[in-house]
Structures are given as C-alpha cells and as structure tokens.
PDB file of C-alpha atoms in Angstrom:
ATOM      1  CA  UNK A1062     -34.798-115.547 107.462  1.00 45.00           C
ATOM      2  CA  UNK A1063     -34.942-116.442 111.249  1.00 46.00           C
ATOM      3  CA  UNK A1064     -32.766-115.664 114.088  1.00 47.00           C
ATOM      4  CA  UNK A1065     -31.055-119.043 114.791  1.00 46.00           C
ATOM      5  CA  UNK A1066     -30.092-119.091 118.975  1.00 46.00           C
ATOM      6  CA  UNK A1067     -27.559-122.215 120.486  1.00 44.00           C
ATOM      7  CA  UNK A1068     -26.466-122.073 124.135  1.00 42.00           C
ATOM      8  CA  UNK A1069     -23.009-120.675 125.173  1.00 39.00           C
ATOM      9  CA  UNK A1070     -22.704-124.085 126.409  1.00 42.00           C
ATOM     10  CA  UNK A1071     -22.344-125.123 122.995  1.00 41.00           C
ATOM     11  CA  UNK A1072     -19.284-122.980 121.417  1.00 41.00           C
ATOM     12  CA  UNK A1073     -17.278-125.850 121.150  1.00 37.00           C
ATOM     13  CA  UNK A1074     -19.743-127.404 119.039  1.00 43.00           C
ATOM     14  CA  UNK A1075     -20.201-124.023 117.254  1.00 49.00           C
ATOM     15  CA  UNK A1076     -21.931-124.231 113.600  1.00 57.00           C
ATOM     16  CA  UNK A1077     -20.695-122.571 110.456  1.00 64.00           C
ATOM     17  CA  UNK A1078     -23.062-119.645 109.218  1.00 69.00           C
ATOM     18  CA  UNK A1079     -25.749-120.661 106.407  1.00 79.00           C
ATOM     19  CA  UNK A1080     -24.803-118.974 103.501  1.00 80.00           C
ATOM     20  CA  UNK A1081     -27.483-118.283 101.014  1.00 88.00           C
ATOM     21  CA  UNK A1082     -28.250-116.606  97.057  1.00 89.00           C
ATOM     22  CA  UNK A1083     -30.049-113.689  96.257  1.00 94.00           C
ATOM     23  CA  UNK A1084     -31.433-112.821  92.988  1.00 95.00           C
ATOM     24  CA  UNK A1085     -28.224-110.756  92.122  1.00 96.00           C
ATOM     25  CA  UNK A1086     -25.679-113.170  90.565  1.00 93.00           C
ATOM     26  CA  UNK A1087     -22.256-113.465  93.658  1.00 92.00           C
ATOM     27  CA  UNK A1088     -24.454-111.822  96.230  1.00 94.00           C
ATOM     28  CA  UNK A1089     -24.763-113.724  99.271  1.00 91.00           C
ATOM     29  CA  UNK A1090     -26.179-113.578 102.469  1.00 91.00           C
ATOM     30  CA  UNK A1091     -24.267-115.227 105.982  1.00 87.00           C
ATOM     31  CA  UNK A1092     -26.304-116.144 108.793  1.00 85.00           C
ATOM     32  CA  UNK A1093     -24.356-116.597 111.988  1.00 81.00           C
ATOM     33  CA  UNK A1094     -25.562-118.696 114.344  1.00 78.00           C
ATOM     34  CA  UNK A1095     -26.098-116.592 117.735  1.00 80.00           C
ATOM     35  CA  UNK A1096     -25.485-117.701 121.326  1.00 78.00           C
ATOM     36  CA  UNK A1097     -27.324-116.315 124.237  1.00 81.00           C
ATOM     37  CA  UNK A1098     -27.532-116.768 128.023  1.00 82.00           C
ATOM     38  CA  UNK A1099     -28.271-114.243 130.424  1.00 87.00           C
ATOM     39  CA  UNK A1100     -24.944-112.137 130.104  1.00 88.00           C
ATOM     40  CA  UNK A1101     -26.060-111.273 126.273  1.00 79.00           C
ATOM     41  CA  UNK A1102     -24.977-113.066 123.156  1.00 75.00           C
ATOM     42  CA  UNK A1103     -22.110-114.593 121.076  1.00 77.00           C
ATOM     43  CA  UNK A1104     -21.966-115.028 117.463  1.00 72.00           C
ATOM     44  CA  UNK A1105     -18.634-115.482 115.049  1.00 74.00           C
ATOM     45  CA  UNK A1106     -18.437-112.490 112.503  1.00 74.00           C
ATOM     46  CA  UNK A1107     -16.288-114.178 110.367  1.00 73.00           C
ATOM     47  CA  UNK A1108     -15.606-118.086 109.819  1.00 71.00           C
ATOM     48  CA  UNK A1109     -12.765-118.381 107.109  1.00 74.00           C
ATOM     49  CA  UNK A1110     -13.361-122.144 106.563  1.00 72.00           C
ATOM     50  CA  UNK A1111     -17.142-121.530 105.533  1.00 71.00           C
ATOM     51  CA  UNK A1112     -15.834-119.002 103.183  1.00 72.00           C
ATOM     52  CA  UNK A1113     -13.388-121.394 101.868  1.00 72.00           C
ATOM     53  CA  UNK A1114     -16.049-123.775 101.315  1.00 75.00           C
ATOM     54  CA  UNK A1115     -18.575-121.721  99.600  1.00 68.00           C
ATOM     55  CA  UNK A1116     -15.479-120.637  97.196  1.00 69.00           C
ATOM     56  CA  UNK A1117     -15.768-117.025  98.423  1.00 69.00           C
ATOM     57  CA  UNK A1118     -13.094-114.254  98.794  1.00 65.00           C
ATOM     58  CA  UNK A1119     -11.340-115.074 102.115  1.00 71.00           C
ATOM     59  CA  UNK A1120      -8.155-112.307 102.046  1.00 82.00           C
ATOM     60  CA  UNK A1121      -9.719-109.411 103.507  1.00 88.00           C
ATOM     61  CA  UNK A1122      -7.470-106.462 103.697  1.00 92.00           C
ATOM     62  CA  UNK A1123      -9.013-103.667 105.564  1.00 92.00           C
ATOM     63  CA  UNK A1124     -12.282-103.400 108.300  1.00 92.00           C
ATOM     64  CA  UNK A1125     -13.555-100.247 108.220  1.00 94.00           C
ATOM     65  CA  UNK A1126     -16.400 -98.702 111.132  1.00 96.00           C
ATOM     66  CA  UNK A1127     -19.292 -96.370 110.244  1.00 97.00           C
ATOM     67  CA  UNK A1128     -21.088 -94.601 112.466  1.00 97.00           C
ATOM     68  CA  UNK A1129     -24.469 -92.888 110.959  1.00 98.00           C
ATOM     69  CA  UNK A1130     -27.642 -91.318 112.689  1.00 98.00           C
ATOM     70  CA  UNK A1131     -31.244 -91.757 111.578  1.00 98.00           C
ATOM     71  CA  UNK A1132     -31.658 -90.730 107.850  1.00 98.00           C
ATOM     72  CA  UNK A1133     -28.396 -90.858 106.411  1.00 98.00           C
ATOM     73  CA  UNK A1134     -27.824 -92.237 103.186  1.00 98.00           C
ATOM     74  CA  UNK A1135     -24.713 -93.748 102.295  1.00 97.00           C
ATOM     75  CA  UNK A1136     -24.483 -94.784  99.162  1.00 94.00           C
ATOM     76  CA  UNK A1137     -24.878 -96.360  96.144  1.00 97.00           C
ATOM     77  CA  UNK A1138     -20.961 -96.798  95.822  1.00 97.00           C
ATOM     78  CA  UNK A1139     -19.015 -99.416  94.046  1.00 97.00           C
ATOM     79  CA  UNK A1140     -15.260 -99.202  93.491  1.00 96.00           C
ATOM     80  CA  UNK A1141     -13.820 -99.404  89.668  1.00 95.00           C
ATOM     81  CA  UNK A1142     -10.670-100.373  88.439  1.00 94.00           C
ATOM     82  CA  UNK A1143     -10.153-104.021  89.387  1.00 93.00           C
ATOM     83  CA  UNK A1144     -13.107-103.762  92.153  1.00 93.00           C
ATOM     84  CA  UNK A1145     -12.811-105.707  95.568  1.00 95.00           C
ATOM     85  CA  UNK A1146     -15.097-107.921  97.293  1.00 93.00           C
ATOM     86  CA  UNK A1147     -16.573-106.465 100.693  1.00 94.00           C
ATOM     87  CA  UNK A1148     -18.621-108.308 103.791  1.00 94.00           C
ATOM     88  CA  UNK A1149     -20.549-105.873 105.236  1.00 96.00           C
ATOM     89  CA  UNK A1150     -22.542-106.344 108.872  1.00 95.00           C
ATOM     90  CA  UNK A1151     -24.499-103.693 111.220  1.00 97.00           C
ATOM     91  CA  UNK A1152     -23.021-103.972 114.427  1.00 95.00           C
ATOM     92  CA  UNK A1153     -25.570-101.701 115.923  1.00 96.00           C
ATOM     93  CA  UNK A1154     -28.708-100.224 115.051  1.00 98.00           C
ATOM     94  CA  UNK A1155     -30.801-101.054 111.765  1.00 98.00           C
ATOM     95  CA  UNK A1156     -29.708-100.093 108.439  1.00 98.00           C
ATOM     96  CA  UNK A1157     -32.181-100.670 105.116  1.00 98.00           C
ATOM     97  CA  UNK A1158     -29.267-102.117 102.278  1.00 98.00           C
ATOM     98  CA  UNK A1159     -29.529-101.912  98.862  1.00 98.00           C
ATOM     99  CA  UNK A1160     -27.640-103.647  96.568  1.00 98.00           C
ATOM    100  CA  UNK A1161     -27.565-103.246  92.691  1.00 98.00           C
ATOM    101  CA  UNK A1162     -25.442-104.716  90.317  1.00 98.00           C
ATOM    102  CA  UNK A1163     -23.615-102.668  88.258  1.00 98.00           C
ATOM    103  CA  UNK A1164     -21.881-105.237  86.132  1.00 97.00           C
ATOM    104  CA  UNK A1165     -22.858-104.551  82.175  1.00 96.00           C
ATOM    105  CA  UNK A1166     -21.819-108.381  81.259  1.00 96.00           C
ATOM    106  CA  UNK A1167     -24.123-109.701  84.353  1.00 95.00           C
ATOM    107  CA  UNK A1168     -27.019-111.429  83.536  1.00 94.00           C
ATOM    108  CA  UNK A1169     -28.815-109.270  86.575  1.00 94.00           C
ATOM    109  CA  UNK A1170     -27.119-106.195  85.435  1.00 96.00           C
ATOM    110  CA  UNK A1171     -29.544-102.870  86.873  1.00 96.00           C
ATOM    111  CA  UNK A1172     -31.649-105.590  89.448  1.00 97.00           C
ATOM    112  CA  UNK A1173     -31.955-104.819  92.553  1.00 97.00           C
ATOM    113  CA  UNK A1174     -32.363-105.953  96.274  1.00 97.00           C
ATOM    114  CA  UNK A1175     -33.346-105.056  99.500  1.00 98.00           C
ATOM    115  CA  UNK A1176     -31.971-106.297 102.921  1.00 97.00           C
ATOM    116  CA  UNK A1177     -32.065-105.057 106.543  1.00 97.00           C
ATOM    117  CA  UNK A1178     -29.199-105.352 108.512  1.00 97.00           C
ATOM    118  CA  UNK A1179     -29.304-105.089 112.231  1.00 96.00           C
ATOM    119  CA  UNK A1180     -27.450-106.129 115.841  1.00 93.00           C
ATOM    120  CA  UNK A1181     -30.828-108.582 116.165  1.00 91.00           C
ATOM    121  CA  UNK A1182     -30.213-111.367 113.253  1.00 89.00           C
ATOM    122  CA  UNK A1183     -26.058-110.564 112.750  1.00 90.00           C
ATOM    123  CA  UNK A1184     -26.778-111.536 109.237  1.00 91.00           C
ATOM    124  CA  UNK A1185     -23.767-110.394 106.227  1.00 91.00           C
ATOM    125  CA  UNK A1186     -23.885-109.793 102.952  1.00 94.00           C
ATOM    126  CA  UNK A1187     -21.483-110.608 100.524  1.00 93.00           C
ATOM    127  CA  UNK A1188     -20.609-108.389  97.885  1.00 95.00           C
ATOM    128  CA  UNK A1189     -18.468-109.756  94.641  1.00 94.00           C
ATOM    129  CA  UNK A1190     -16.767-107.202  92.852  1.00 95.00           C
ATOM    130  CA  UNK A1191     -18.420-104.521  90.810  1.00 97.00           C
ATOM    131  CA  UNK A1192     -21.714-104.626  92.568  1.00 97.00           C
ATOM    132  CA  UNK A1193     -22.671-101.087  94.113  1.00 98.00           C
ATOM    133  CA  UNK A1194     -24.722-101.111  97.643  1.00 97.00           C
ATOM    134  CA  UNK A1195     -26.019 -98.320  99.829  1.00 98.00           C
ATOM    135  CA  UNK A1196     -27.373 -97.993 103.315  1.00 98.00           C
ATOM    136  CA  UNK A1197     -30.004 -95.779 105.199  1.00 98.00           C
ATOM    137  CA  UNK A1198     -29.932 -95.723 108.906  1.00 98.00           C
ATOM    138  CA  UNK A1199     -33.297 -96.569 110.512  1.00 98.00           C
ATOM    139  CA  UNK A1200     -32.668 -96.585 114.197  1.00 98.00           C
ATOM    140  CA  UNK A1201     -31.389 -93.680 116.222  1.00 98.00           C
ATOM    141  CA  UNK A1202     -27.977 -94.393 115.407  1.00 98.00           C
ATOM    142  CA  UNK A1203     -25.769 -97.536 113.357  1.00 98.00           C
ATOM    143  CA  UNK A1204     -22.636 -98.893 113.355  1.00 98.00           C
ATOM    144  CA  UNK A1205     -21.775-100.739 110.130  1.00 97.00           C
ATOM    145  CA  UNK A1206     -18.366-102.826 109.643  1.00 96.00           C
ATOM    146  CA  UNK A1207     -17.259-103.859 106.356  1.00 93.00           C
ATOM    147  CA  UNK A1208     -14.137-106.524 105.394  1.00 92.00           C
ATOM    148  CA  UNK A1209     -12.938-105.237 101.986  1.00 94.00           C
ATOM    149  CA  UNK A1210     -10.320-107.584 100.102  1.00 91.00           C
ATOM    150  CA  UNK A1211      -8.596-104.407  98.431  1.00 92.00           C
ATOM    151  CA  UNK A1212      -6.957-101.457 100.354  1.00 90.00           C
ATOM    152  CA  UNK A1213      -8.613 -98.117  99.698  1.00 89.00           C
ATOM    153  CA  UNK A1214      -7.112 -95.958  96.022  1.00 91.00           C
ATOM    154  CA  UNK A1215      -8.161 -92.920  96.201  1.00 87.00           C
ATOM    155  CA  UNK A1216     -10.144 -91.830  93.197  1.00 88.00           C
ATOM    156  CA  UNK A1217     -11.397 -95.752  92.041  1.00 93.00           C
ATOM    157  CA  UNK A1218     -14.870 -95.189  93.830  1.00 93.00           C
ATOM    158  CA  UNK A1219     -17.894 -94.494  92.148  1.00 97.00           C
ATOM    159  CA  UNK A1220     -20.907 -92.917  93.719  1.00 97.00           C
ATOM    160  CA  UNK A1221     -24.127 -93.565  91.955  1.00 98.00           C
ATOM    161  CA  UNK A1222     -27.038 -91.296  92.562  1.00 98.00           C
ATOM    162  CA  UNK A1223     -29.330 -92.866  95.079  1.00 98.00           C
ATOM    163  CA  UNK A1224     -32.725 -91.682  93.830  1.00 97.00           C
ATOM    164  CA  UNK A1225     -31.515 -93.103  90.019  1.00 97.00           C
ATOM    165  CA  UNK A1226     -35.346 -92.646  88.514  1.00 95.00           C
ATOM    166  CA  UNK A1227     -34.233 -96.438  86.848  1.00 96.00           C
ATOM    167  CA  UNK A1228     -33.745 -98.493  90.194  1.00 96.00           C
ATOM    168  CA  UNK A1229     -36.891 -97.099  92.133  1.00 92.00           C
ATOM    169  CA  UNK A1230     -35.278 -98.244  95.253  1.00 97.00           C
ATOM    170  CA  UNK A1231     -38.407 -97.533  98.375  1.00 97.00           C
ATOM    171  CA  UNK A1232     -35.462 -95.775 100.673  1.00 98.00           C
ATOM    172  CA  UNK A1233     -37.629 -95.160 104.158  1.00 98.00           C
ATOM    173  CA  UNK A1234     -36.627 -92.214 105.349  1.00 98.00           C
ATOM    174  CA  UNK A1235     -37.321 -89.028 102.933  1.00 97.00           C
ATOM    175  CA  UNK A1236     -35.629 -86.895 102.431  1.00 97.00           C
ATOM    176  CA  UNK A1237     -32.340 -88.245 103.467  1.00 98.00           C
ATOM    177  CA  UNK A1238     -28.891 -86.749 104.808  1.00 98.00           C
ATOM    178  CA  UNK A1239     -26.481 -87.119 102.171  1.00 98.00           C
ATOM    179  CA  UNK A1240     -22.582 -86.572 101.831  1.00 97.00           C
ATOM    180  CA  UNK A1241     -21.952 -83.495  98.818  1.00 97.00           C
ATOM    181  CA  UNK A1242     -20.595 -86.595  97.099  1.00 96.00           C
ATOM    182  CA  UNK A1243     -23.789 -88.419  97.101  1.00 97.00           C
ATOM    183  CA  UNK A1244     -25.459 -85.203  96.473  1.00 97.00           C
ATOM    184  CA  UNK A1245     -23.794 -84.900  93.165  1.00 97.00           C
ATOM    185  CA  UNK A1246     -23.830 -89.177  91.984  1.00 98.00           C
ATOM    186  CA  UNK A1247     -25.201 -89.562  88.721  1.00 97.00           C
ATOM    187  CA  UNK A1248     -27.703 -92.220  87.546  1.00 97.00           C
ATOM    188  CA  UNK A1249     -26.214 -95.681  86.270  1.00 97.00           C
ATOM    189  CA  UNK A1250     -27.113 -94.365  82.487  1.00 97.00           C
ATOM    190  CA  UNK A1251     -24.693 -91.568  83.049  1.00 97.00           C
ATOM    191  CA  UNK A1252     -21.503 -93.823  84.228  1.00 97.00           C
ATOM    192  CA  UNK A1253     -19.410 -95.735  81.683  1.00 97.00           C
ATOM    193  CA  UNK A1254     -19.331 -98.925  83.746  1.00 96.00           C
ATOM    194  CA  UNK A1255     -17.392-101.010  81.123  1.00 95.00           C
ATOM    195  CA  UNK A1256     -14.238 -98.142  80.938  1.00 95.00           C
ATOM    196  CA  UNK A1257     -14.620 -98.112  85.211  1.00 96.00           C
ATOM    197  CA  UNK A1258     -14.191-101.708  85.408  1.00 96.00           C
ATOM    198  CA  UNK A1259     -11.186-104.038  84.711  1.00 92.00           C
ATOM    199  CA  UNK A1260     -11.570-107.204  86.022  1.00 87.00           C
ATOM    200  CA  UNK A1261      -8.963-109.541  86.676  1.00 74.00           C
TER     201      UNK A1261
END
C-alpha cells in the first residue's frame, strides 16, 4: 500500500481516506491521504463522514497515547463483555501489529495478520469488536494513539499470550519486554472466549 502525497494547496479539496479489507472479517485498514510542502506534512486522522459511509463505528469515546521503546510487546489484548471497536494509528516511530480474531462464531476465527504502522504512511486499522491485536516497537521509540468507542471497565480485558504456539506470529524483536500481565497471558485454547463475550 503506497504513500499517497497532495499539496497543502489542496486542503480544501482534501480526499477521504481509502478504506480497505483484510483477510480478518470487520478489519479494516484507512489510508489518509498526506500533504507535504517544505514545512512537513498534513494528513486528517479521523474523517467521520468516511466512517459513516463505510458503515463503521463513528462514536469514539476515549483516545488514549502510548509511548514504548524498541522491543516492547504490547499485547495480544481484546476487551470482553460487550467489546468496543478501536482505531489505532502510530504517531511516531514503527510498530509491527498483529491482529487475530478471537471471535469463536467468525468465519476467520484464530487467523491472523500482520501490519506495520508508522509516522511515514499514517495508515489505521480498524478493529470491530472482539478481535485481539498487539504491537512491538521497531524504532527507537513509538507513540501509538487509539479511538476506542467504549470507556475503559476495569477487569473486561483479556491478555492473550503473545508467543500462543497456535498463531506463530514472526514478532521481530526476540526476546521482547513485556508487562507481568503479558508475562502471565494464556494461549487462545486456554480462554473461554464464548463466556468473555456478550455481544450486543
């Protein structure tokens, strides 16, 4: 997927993100168009009518800020309960993503996929509800931002072990710094996914 570039000329004339699939089912990926000129760049983060359009979540509650050095691991986490959507960008740095989905009545239920996610391309994902992702910190440092369409409950997230023999997920950086939390995740065989989840 290509860096797309406009002049900042143009913003009036700004176009919407592209928005495309993935092989997980709800997964999406949003790429912003970016605007350069000599003083550095412009892009739009978030463009509620392209949601709208696509028929995505659009009432983002919270935007929460991460800030990770090389090697850590955050991650895999999904919430429970009745689950949220997220949109999750690096505003800085390079971060390898992982999403899985962790939905038993999804037709990619235990699949897979790999994005990076840097300050270069500005590209999103788009998480549905009750898909788990991760992130490992390639640069020297990352910032990444997430939109989440649910305020934070104590005790509804679920931490899924990131090494989970099942996924084989080809994290870069070995070993990596973990959280005690991530430490102790268990693998997706060892998590009652339909009890966690109640969707709406």
């Amino acid at each position: 997927m290509g860096r797309r570039r406009g002049t900042l000329e143009g913003l009036v004339q700004l176009t919407h993100p592209i928005v495309r699939s993935t092989s997980i089912d709800g997964v999406l990926v949003c790429e912003p168009t970016v605007h350069t000129d000599v003083r550095g760049f412009f892009t739009r983060t978030f463009d509620l009518d392209s949601f709208r359009e696509a028929g995505l979540e659009c009432r983002f509650v919270q935007h929460n800020q991460s800030r990770s050095r090389r090697g850590v691991l955050r991650g895999l986490h999904v919430r429970g309960s009745a689950g949220e959507s997220k949109l999750v960008r690096c505003a800085t740095g390079c971060v390898i993503d992982f999403v899985v989905d962790t939905r038993p009545w999804s037709s990619s239920f235990g699949r897979s996929e790999r994005f990076v996610l840097d300050d270069a391309d500005h590209r999103h994902l788009y998480l549905p509800p009750f898909v788990a992702h991760g992130f490992q910190v390639v640069s020297e440092s990352a910032d990444v931002c997430y939109m989440h369409s649910a305020s934070y409950v104590a005790g509804e997230d679920i931490a899924i072990a990131w090494d989970d023999p099942t996924l084989v997920l080809d994290w870069p950086i070995l070993p990596p710094l973990l959280s005690d939390r991530d430490t102790a995740a268990l693998p997706m065989a060892e998590i009652d996914f339909d009890a966690a989840f109640r969707p709406a």
